Coordinates of C-alpha atoms in Angstrom, one line a residue:
X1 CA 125.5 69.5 122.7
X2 CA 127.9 66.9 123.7
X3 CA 130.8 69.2 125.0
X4 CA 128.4 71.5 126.7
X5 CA 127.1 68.4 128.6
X6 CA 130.4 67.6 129.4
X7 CA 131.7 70.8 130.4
X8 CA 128.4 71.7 132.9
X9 CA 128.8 67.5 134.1
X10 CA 132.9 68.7 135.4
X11 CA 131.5 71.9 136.5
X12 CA 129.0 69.8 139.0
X13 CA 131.5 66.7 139.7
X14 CA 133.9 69.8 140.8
X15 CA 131.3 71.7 142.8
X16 CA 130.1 68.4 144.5
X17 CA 134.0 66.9 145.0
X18 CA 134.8 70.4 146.8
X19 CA 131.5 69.7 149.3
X20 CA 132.9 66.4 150.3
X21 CA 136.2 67.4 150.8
X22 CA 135.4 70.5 152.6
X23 CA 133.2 68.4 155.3
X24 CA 136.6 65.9 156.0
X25 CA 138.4 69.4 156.7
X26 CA 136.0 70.7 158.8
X27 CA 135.3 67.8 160.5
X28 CA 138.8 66.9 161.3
X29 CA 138.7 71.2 162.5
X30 CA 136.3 70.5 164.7
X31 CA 137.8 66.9 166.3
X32 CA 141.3 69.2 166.3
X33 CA 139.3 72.4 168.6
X34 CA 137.9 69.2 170.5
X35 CA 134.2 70.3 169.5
X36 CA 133.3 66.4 168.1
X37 CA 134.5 63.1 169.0
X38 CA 136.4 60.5 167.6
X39 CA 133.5 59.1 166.3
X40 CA 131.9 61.9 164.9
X41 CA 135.2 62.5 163.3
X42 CA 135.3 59.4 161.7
X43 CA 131.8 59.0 160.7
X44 CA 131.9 62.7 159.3
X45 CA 135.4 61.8 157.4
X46 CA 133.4 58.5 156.0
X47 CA 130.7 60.2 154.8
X48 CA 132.5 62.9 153.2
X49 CA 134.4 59.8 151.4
X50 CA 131.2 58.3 149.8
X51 CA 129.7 61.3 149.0
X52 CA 133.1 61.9 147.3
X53 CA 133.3 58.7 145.6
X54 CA 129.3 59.0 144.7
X55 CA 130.2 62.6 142.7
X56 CA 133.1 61.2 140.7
X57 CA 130.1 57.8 140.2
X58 CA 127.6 60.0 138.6
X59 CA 130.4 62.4 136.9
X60 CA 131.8 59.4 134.7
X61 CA 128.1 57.5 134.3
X62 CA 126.6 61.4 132.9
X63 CA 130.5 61.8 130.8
X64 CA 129.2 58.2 129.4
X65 CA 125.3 58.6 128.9
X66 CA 126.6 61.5 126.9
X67 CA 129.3 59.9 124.9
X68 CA 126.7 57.0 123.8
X69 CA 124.3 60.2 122.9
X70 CA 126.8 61.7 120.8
X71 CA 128.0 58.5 118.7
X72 CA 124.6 57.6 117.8
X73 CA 123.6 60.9 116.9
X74 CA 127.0 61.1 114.2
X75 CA 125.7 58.6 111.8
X76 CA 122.2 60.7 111.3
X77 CA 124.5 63.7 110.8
X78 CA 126.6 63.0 108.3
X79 CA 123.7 61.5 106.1
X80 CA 121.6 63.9 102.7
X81 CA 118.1 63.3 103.4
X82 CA 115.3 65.2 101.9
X83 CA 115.5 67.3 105.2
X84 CA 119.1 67.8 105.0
X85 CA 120.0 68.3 100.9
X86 CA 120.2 71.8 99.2
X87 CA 118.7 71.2 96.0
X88 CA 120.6 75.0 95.3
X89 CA 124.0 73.7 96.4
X90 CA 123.6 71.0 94.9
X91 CA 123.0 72.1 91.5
X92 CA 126.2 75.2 91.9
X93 CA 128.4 71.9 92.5
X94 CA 127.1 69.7 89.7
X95 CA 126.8 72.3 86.9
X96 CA 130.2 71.8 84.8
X97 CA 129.3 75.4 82.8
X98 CA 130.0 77.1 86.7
X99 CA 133.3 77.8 87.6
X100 CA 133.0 78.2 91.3
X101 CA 136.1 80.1 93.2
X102 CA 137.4 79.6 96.6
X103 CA 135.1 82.0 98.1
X104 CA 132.0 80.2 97.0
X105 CA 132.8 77.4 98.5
X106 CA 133.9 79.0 101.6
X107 CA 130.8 81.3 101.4
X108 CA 129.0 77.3 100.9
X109 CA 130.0 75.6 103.6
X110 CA 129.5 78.6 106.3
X111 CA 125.9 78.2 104.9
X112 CA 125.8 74.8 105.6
X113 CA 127.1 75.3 108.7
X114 CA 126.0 72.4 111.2
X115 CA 124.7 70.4 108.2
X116 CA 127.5 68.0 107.7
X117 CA 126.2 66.0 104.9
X118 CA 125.8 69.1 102.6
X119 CA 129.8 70.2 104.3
X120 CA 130.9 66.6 103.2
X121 CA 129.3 66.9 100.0
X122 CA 131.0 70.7 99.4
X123 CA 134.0 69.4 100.8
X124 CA 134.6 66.6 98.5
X125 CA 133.3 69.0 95.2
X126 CA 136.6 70.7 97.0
X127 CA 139.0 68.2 97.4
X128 CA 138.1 67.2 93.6
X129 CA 138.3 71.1 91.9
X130 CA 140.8 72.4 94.5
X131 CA 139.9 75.9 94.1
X132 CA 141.5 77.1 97.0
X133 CA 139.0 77.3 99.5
X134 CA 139.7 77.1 103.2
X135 CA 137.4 74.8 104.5
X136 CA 137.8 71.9 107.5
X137 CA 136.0 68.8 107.1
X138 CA 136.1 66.3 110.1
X139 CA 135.0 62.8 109.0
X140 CA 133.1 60.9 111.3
X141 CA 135.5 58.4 112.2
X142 CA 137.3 61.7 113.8
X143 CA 134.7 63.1 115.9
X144 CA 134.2 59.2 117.1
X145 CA 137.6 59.3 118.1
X146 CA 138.4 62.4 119.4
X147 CA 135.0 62.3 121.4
X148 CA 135.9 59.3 122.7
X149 CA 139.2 60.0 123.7
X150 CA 138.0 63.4 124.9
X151 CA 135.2 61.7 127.8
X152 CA 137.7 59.1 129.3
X153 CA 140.1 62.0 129.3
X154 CA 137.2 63.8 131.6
X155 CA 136.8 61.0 133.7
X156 CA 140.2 60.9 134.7
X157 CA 140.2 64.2 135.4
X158 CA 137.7 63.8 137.5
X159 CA 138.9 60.8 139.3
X160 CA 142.2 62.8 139.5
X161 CA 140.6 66.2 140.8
X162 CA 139.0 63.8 143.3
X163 CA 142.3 62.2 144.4
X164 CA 144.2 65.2 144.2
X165 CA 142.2 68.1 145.3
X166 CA 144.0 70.0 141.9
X167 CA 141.4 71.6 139.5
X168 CA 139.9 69.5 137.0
X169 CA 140.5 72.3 134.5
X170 CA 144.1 72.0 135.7
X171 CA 143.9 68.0 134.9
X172 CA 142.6 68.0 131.7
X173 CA 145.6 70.7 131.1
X174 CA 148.1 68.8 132.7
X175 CA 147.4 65.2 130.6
X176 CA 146.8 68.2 127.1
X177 CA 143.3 67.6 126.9
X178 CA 141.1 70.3 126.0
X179 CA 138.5 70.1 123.9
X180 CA 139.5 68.5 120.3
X181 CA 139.2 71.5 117.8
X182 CA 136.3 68.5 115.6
X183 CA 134.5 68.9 118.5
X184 CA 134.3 72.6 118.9
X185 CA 130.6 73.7 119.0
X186 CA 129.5 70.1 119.0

């Protein structure tokens, strides 16, 4: 699951950010109670700095491996294939001798929960009867967007976290960028 990924990809690029700030600390500690050199200091502070810059490397390349994953699954998604039609559903929509009320097509498209092409098509029979029914269709072109927008909002948080020692939590907060509600569960 895309946000999943993300979410456990901040969770490391945070855990592994800390590490490499917490050995420039202790390392310039140590220099300060005169238990390490100057060199040791700097070499300590330098490698703290890579390993820094190598967490927030692999942070954005996973926040992009599973961006690319995502958008290529979409197209699949959204698709009725033998696998993926209700012959059932199908038939409720298309018979004109049914009168279908908002609660059947709510009751519908919780069935189809996950199944986006059989949601689409239920949404559409919606959008064309408008019986009511509270249902929320994102079209692809949405999730694209908002997943889009959503990693390079990660990565700055990362790259921010990284700069500023603040929580990523607190930067994806700070910029308004939790996870878009078309990508909840996704």
């Amino acid at each position: 699951m895309f946000t999943k990924t993300i979410e456990k990809t901040l969770n490391t690029a945070e855990k592994e950010i800390t590490a490499a700030s917490e050995t420039i600390k202790k390392a310039n500690a140590d220099y300060a109670m005169g238990r390490i050199s100057s060199n040791s200091l700097s070499k300590a502070t330098e490698d703290g700095k890579s390993a820094g810059r190598e967490a927030v490397a692999n942070a954005h390349k996973a926040i992009d491996a599973a961006l690319t994953a995502y958008l290529a699954s979409l197209p699949t998604r959204y698709q009725l294939n033998g696998e993926t039609v209700d012959a059932g559903t199908l038939a409720l929509l298309e018979n004109r001798f049914v009168s279908l009320k908002a609660v059947d097509i709510e009751s519908m498209f919780e069935k189809h929960k996950g199944n986006l092409g059989m949601q689409r098509v239920i949404f559409e029979y919606e959008a064309e009867k408008q019986t009511g029914a509270n249902i929320v269709f994102h079209q692809m072109s949405e999730r694209e967007a908002a997943a889009i927008d959503y990693a390079s909002a990660c990565k700055g948080a990362v790259s921010a976290y990284a700069n500023t020692g603040n929580s990523i939590a607190f930067a994806l907060y700070a910029c308004n960028k939790g996870i878009p509600a078309c990508l909840i569960g996704e």
